[in-house]
PDB file of C-alpha atoms and ligand atoms in Angstrom:
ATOM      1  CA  UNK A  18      78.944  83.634 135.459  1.00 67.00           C
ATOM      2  CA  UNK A  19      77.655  87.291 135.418  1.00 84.00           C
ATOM      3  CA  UNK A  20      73.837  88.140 134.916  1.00 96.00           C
ATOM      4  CA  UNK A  21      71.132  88.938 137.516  1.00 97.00           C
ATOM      5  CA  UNK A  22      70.952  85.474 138.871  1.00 98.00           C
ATOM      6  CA  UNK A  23      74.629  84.693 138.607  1.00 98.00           C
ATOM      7  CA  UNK A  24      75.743  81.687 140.639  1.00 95.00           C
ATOM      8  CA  UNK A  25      71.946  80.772 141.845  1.00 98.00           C
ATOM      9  CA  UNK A  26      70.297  77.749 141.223  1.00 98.00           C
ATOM     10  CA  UNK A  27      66.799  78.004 140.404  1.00 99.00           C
ATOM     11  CA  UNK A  28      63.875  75.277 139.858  1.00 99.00           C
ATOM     12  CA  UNK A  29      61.090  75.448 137.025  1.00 99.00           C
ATOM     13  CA  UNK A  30      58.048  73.252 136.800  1.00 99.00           C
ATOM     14  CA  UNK A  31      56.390  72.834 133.868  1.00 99.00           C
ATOM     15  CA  UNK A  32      59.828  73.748 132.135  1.00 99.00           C
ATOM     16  CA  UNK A  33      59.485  71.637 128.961  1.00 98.00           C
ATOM     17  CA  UNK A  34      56.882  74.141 127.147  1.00 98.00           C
ATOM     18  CA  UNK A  35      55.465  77.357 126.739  1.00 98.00           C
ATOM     19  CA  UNK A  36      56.076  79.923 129.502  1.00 99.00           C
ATOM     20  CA  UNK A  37      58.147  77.344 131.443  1.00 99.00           C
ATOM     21  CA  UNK A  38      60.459  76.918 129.169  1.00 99.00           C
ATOM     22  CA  UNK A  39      61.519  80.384 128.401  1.00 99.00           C
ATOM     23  CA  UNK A  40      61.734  81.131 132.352  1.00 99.00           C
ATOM     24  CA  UNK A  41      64.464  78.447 132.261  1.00 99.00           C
ATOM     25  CA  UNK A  42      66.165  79.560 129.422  1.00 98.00           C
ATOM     26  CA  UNK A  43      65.635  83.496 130.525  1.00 98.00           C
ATOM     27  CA  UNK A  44      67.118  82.188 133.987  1.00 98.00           C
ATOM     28  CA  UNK A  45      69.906  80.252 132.921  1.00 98.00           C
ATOM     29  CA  UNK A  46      70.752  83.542 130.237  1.00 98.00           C
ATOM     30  CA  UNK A  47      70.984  85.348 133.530  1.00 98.00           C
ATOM     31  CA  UNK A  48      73.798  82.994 135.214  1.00 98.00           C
ATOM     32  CA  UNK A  49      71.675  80.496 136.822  1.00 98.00           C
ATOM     33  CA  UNK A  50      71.668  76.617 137.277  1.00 98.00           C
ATOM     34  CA  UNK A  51      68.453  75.465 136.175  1.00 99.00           C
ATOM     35  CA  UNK A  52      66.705  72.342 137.137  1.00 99.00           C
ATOM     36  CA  UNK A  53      63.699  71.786 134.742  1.00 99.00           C
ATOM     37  CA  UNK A  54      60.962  69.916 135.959  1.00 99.00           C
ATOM     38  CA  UNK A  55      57.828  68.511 134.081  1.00 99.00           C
ATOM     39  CA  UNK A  56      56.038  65.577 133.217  1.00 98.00           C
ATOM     40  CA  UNK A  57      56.488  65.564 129.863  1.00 98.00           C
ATOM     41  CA  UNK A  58      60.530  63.992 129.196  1.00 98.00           C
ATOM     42  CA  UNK A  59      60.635  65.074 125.794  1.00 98.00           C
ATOM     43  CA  UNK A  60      59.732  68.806 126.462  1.00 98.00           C
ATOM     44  CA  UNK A  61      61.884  68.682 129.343  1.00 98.00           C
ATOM     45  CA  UNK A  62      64.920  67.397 127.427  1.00 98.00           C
ATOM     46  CA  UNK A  63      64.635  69.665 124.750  1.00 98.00           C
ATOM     47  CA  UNK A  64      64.620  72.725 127.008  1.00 99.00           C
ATOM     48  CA  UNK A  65      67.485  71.282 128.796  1.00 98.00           C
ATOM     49  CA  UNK A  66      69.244  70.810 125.738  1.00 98.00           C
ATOM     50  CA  UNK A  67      68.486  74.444 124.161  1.00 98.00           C
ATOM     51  CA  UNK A  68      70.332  75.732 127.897  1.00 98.00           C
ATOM     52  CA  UNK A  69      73.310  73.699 127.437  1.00 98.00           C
ATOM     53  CA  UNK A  70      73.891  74.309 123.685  1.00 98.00           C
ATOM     54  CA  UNK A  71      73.563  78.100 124.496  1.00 98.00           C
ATOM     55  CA  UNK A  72      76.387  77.149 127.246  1.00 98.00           C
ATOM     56  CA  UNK A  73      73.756  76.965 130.447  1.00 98.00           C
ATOM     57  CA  UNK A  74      73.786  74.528 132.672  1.00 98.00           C
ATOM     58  CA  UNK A  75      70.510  72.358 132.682  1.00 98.00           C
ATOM     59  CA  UNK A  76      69.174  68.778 134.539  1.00 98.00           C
ATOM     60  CA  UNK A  77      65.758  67.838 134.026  1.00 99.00           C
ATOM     61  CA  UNK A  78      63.451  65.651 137.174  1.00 98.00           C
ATOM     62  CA  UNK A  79      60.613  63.837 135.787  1.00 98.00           C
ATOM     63  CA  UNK A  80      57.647  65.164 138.332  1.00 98.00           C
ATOM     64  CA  UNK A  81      53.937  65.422 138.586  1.00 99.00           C
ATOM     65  CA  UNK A  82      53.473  68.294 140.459  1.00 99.00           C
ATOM     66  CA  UNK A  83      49.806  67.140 142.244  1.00 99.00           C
ATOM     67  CA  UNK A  84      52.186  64.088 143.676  1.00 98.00           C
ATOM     68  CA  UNK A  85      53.687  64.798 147.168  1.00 98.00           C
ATOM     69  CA  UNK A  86      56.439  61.901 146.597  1.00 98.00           C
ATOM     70  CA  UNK A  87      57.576  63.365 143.380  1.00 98.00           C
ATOM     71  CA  UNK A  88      57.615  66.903 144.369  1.00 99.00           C
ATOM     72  CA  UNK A  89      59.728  65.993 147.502  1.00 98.00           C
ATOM     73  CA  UNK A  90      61.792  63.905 145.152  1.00 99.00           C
ATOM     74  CA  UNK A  91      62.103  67.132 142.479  1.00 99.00           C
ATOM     75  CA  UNK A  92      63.345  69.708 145.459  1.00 98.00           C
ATOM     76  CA  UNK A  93      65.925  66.813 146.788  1.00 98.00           C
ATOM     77  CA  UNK A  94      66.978  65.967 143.319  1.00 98.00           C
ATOM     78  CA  UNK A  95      67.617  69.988 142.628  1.00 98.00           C
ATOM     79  CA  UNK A  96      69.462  70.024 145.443  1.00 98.00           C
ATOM     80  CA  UNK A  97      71.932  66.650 144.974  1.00 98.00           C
ATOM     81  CA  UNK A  98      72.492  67.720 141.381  1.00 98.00           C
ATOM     82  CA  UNK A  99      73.330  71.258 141.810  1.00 98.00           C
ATOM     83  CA  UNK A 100      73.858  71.899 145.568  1.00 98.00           C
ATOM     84  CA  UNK A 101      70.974  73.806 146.745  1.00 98.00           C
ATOM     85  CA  UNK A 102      67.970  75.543 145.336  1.00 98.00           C
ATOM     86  CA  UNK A 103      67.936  79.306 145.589  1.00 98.00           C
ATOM     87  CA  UNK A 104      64.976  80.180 142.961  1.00 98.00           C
ATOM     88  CA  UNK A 105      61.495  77.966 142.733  1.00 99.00           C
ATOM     89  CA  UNK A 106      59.079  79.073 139.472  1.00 99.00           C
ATOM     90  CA  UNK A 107      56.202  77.419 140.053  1.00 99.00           C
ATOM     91  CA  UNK A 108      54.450  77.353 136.169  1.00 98.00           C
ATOM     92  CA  UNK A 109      53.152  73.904 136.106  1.00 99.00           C
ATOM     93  CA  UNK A 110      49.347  74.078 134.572  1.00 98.00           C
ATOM     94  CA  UNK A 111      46.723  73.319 132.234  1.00 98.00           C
ATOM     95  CA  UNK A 112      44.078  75.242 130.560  1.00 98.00           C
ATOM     96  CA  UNK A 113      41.049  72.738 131.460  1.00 97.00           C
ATOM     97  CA  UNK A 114      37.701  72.845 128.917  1.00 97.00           C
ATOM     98  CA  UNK A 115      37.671  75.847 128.228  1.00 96.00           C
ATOM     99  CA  UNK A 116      34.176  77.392 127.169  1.00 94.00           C
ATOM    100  CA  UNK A 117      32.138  75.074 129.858  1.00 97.00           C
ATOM    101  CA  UNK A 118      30.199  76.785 132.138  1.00 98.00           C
ATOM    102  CA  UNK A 119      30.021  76.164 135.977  1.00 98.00           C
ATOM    103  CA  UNK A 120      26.659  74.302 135.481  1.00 98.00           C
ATOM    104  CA  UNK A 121      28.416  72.197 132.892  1.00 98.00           C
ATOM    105  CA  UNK A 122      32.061  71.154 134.166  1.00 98.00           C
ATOM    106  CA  UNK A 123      32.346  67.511 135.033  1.00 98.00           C
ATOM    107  CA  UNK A 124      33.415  67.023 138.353  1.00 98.00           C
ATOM    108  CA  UNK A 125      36.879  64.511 137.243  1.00 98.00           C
ATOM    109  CA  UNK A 126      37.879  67.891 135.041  1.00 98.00           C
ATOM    110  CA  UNK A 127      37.131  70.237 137.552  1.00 98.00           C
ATOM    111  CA  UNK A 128      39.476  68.091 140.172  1.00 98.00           C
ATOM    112  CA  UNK A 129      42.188  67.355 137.601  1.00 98.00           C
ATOM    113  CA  UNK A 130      42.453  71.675 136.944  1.00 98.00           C
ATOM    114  CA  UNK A 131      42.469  73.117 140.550  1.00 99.00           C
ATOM    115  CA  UNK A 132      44.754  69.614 141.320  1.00 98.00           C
ATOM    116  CA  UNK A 133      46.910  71.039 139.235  1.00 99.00           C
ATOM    117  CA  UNK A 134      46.965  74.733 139.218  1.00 99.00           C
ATOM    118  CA  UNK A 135      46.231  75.195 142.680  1.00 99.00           C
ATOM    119  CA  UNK A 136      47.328  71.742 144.820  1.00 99.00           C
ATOM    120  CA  UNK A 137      50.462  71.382 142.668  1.00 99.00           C
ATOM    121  CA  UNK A 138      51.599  74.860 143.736  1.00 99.00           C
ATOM    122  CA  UNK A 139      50.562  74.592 147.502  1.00 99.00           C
ATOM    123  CA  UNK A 140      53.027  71.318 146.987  1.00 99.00           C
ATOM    124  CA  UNK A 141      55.277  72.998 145.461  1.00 99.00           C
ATOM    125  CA  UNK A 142      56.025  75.878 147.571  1.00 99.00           C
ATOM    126  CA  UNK A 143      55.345  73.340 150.755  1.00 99.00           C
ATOM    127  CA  UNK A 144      58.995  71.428 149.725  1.00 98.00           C
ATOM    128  CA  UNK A 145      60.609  74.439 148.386  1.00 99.00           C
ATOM    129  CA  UNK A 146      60.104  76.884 151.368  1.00 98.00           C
ATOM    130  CA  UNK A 147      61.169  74.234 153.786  1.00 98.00           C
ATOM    131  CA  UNK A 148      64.606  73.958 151.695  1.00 98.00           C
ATOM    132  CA  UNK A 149      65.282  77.599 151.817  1.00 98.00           C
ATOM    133  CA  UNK A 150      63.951  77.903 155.325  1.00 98.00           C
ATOM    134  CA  UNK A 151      66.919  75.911 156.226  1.00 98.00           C
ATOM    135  CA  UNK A 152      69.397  77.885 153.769  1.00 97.00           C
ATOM    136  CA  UNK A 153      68.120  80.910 155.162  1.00 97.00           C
ATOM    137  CA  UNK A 154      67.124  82.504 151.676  1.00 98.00           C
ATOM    138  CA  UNK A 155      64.998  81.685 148.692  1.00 98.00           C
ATOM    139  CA  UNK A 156      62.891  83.405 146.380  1.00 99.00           C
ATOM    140  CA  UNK A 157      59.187  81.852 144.426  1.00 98.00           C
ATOM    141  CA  UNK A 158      57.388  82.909 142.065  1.00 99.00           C
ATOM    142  CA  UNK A 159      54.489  81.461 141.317  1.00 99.00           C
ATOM    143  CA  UNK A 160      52.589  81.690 137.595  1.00 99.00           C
ATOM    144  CA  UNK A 161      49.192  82.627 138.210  1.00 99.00           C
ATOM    145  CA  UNK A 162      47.296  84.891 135.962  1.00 98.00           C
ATOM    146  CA  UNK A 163      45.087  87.351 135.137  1.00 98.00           C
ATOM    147  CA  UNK A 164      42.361  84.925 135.622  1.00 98.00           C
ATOM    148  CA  UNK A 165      43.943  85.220 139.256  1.00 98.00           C
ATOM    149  CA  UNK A 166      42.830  88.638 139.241  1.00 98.00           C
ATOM    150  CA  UNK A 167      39.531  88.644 137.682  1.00 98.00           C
ATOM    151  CA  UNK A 168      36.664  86.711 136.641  1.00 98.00           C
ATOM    152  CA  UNK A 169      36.648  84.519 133.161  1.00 96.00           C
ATOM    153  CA  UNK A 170      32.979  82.924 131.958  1.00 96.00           C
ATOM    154  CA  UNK A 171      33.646  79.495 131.101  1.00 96.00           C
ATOM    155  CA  UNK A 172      37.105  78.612 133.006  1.00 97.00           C
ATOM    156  CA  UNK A 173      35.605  78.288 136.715  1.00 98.00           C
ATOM    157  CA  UNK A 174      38.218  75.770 138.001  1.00 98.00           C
ATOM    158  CA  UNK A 175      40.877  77.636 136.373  1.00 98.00           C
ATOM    159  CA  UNK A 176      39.656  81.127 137.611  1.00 98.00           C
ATOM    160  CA  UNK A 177      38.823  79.431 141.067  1.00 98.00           C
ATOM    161  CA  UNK A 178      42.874  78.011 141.009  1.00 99.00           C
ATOM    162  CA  UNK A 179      44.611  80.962 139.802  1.00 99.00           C
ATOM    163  CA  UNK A 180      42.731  83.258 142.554  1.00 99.00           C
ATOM    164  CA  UNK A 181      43.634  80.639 144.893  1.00 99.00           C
ATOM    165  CA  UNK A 182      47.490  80.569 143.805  1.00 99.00           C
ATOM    166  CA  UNK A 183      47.192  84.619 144.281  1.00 99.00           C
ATOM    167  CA  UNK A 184      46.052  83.711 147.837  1.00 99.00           C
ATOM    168  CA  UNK A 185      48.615  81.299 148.179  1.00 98.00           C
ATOM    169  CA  UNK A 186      51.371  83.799 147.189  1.00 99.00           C
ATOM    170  CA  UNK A 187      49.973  86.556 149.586  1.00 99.00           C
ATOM    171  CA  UNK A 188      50.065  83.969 152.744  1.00 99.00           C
ATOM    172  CA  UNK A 189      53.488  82.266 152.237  1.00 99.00           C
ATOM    173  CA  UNK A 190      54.826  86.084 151.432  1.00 99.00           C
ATOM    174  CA  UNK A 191      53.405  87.118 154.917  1.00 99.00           C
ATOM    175  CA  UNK A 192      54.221  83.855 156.883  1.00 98.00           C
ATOM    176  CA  UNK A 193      57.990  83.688 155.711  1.00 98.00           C
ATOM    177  CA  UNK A 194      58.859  87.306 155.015  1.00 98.00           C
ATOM    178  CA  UNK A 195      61.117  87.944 158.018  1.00 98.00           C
ATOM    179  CA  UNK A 196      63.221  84.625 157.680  1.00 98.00           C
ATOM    180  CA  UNK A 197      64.632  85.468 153.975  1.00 98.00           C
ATOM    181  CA  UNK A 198      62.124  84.126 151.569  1.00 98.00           C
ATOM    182  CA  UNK A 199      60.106  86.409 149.498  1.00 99.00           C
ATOM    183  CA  UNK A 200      56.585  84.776 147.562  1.00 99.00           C
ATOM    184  CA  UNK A 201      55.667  86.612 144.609  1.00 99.00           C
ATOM    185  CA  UNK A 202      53.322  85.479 141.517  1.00 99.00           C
ATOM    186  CA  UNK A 203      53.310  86.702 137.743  1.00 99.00           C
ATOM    187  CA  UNK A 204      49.971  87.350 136.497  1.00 99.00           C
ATOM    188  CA  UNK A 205      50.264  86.595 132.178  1.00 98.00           C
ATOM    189  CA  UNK A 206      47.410  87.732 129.770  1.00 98.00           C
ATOM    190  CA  UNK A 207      46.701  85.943 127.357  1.00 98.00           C
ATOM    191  CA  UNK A 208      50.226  84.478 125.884  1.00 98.00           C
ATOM    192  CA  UNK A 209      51.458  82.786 122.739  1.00 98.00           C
ATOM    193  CA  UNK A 210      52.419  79.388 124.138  1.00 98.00           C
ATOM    194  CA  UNK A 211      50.591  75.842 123.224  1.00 98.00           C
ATOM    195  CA  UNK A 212      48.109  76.395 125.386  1.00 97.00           C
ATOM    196  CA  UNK A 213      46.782  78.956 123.852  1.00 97.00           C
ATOM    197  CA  UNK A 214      46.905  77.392 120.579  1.00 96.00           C
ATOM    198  CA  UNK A 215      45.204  74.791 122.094  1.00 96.00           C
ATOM    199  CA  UNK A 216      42.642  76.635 123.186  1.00 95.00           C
ATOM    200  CA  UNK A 217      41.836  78.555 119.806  1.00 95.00           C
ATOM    201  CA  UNK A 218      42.207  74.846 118.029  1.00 95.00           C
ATOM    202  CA  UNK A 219      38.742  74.393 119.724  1.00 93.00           C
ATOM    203  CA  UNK A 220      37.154  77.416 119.125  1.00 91.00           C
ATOM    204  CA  UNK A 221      38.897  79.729 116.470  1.00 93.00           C
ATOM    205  CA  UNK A 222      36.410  82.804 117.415  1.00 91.00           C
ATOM    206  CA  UNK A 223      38.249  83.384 121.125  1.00 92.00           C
ATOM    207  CA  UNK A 224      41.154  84.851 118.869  1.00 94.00           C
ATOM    208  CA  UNK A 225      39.772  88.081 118.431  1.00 95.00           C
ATOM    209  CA  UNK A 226      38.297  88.389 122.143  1.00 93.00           C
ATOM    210  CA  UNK A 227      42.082  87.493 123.440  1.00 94.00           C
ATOM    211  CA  UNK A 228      42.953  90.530 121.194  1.00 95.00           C
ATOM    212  CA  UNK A 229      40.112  93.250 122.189  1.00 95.00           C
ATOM    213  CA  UNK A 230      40.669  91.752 125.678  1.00 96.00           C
ATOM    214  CA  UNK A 231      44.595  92.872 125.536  1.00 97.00           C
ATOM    215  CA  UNK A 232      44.683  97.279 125.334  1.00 97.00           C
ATOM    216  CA  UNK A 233      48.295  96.441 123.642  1.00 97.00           C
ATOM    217  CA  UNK A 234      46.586  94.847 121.009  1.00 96.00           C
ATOM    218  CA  UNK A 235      48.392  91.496 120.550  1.00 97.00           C
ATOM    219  CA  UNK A 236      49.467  88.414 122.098  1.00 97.00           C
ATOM    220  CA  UNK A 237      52.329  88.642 124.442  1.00 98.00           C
ATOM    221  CA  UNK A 238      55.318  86.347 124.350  1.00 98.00           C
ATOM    222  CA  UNK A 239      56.524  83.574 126.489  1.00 98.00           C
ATOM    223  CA  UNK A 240      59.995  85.677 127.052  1.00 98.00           C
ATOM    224  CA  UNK A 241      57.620  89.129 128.372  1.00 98.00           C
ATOM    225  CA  UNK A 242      56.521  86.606 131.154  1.00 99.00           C
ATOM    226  CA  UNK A 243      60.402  85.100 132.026  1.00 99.00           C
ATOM    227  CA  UNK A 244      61.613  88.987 132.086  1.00 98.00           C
ATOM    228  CA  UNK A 245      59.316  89.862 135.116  1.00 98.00           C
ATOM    229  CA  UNK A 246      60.063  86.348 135.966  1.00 99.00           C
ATOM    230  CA  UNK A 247      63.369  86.747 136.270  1.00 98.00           C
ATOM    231  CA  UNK A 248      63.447  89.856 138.010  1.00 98.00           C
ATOM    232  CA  UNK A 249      61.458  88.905 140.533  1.00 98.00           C
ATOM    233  CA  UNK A 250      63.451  86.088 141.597  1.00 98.00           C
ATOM    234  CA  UNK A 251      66.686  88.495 141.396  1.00 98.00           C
ATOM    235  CA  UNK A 252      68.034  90.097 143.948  1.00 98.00           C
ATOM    236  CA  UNK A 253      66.976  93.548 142.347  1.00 98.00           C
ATOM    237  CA  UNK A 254      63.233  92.363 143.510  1.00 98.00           C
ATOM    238  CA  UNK A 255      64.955  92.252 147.136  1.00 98.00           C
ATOM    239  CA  UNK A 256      61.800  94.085 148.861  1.00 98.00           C
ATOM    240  CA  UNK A 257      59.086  92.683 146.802  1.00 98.00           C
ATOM    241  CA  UNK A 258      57.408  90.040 148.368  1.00 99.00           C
ATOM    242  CA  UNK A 259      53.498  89.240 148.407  1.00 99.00           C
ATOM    243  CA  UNK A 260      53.309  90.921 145.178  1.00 98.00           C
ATOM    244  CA  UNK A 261      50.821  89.202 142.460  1.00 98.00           C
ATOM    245  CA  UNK A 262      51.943  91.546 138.980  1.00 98.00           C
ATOM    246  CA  UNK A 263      50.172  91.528 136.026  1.00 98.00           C
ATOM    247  CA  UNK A 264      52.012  91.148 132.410  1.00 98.00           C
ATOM    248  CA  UNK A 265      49.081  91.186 130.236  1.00 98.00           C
ATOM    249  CA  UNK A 266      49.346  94.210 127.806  1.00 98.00           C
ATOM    250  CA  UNK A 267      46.779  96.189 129.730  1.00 98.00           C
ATOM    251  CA  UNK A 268      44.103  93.253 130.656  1.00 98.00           C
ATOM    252  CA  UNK A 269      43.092  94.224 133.796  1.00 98.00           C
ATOM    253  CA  UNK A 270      43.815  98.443 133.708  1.00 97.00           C
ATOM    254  CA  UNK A 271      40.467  98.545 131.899  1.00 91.00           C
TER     255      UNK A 271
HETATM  256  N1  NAD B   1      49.581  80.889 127.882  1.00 54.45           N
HETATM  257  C1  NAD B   1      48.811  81.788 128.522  1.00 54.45           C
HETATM  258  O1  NAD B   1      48.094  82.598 127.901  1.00 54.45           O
HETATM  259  C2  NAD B   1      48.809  81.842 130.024  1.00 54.45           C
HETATM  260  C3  NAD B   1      48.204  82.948 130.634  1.00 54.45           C
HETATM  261  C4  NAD B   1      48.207  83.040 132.016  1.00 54.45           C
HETATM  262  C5  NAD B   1      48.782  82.045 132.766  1.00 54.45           C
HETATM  263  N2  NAD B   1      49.361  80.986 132.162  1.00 54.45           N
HETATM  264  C6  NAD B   1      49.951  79.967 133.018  1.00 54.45           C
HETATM  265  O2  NAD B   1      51.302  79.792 132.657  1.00 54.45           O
HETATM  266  C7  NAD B   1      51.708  78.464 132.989  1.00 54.45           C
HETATM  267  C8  NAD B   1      52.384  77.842 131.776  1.00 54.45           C
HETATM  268  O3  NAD B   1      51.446  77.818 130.728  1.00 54.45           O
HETATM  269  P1  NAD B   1      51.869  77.675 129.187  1.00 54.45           P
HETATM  270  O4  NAD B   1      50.980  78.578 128.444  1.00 54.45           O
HETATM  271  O5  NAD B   1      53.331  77.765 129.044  1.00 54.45           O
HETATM  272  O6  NAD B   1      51.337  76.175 128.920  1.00 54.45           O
HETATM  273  P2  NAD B   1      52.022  74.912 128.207  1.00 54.45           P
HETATM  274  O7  NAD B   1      50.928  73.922 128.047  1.00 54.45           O
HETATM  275  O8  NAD B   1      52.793  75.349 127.018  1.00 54.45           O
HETATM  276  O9  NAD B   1      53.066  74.397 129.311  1.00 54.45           O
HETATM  277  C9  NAD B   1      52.640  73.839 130.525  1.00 54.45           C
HETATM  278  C10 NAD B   1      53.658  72.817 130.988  1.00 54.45           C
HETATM  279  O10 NAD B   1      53.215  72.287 132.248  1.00 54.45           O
HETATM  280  C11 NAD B   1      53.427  70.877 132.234  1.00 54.45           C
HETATM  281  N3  NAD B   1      52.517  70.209 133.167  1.00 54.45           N
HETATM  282  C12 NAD B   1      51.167  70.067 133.057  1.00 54.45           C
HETATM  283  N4  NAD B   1      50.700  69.355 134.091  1.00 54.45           N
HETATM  284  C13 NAD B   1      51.766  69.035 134.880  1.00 54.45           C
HETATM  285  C14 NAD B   1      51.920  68.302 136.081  1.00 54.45           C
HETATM  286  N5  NAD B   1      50.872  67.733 136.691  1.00 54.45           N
HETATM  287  N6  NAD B   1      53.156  68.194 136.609  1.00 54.45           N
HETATM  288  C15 NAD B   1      54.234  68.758 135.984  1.00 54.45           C
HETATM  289  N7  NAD B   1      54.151  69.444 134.836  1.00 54.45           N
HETATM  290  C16 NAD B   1      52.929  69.584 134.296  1.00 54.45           C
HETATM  291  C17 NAD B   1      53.140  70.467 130.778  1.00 54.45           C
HETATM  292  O11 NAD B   1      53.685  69.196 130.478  1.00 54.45           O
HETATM  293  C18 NAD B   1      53.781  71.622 130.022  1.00 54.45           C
HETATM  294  O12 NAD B   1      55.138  71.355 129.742  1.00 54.45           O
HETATM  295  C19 NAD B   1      50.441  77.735 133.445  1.00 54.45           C
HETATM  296  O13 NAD B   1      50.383  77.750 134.869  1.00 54.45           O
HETATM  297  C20 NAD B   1      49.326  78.585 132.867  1.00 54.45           C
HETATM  298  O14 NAD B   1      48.129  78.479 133.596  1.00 54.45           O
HETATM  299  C21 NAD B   1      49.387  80.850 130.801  1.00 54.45           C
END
């Protein structure tokens, strides 16, 4: 295989949709194994099946990322099916209610966000790490977002999560930069993926402030994420570690 992750094997959560699943296919493009994890089946198996019928090599683990047991279980299985795990994305996330203020988020909702976002990439990283540790190499990197890097009214739990994976990303980065693994995050605008479209299903009028929000003046595109993606978990990205970089169109040069 040729590409700039020939021969590596690299793990995606949250691989059956959106951003996740163009990171896998980007990554697999690029000469990698890919293990896609999620726990949706269906998305999973369909982004599976999209690598292999572009002649990738794909296996999909069933995991909820805020579940220690299953994300132990996801890094072994990456490892037994295709011998060791050289690249973790850690995507896995959800949007919450968008639009509710801090005064007005229910506590279950705020739990079930930052459980996700924020836990399920502390998890994440916790299993990954170790398994590289023990290689000797290994490369993360970590889907935050802009919302990582600034405030956003009404998405407190998200904002609060995505500034906490930031801080994650720094720490690991700093902690494990001399023994061969380098902890980076993406930071996406706003991107045309289902969550999004979930998000304007609710309320049509945050269209046009996604659009004044982004200098570019559009959406950006699943595959603009799994470029810098990809990069950064390439050897090319071989003295970038602790990094958290923005792919939003201009969001946050304003
Ligand atoms: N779309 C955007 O505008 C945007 C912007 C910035 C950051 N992000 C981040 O990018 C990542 C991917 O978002 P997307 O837009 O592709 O969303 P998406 O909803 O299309 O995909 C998210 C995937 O994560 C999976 N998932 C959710 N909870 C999970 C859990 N507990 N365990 C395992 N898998 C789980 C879902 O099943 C889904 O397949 C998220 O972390 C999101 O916060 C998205």
């Amino acid at each position: 295989m040729s590409g700039q992750l020939a021969d590596k094997v690299v793990l995606v959560t949250g691989g059956g949709s959106g951003i996740g699943r163009a990171i896998a296919e980007a990554c697999a493009h690029e000469g990698a194994a890919v293990a896609v994890a999620d726990i949706d089946a269906a998305g999973g198996a369909k982004t599976c099946e999209l690598i292999v019928s572009a002649g990738g090599e794909a296996s999909f683990i069933s995991a909820d990322v805020t579940i220690a047991v299953d994300v132990e279980a996801m890094v072994a299985a990456t490892v037994a099916t295709h011998g060791r795990i050289d690249c973790a994305c850690n995507n896995a996330g959800v949007e919450g209610k968008v639009g509710t203020t801090t005064v007005d988020y229910e506590e279950a909702d705020w739990d079930h966000v930052v459980n996700v976002d924020l836990k399920g990439v502390w998890l994440c990283m916790k299993y990954e790490i170790a398994e590289m540790l023990g290689q000797g190499a290994g490369a993360i990197v970590n889907t935050a977002s802009v919302a990582g890097l600034v405030g956003l009214a009404g998405s407190s739990p998200y904002v609060a999560s995505k500034h906490g994976v930031v801080g994650l990303t720094k720490t690991a980065a700093l902690e494990f930069a001399t023994k061969g693994v380098r902890v980076n995050a993406v930071c996406p605008g706003v991107i045309d993926t289902p969550l999004v479209d979930r998000i304007l299903a609710r309320s049509p009028e945050r269209e046009q402030f996604y659009l004044d929000a982004q200098p570019i003046g559009r959406l950006g595109t699943p595959e603009e994420v799994a470029a810098a993606t990809v990069w950064l978990c390439s050897d090319q990205a071989s003295f970038v570690t602790g990094h958290a970089f923005p792919v939003d169109g201009g969001f946050v040069a304003r």
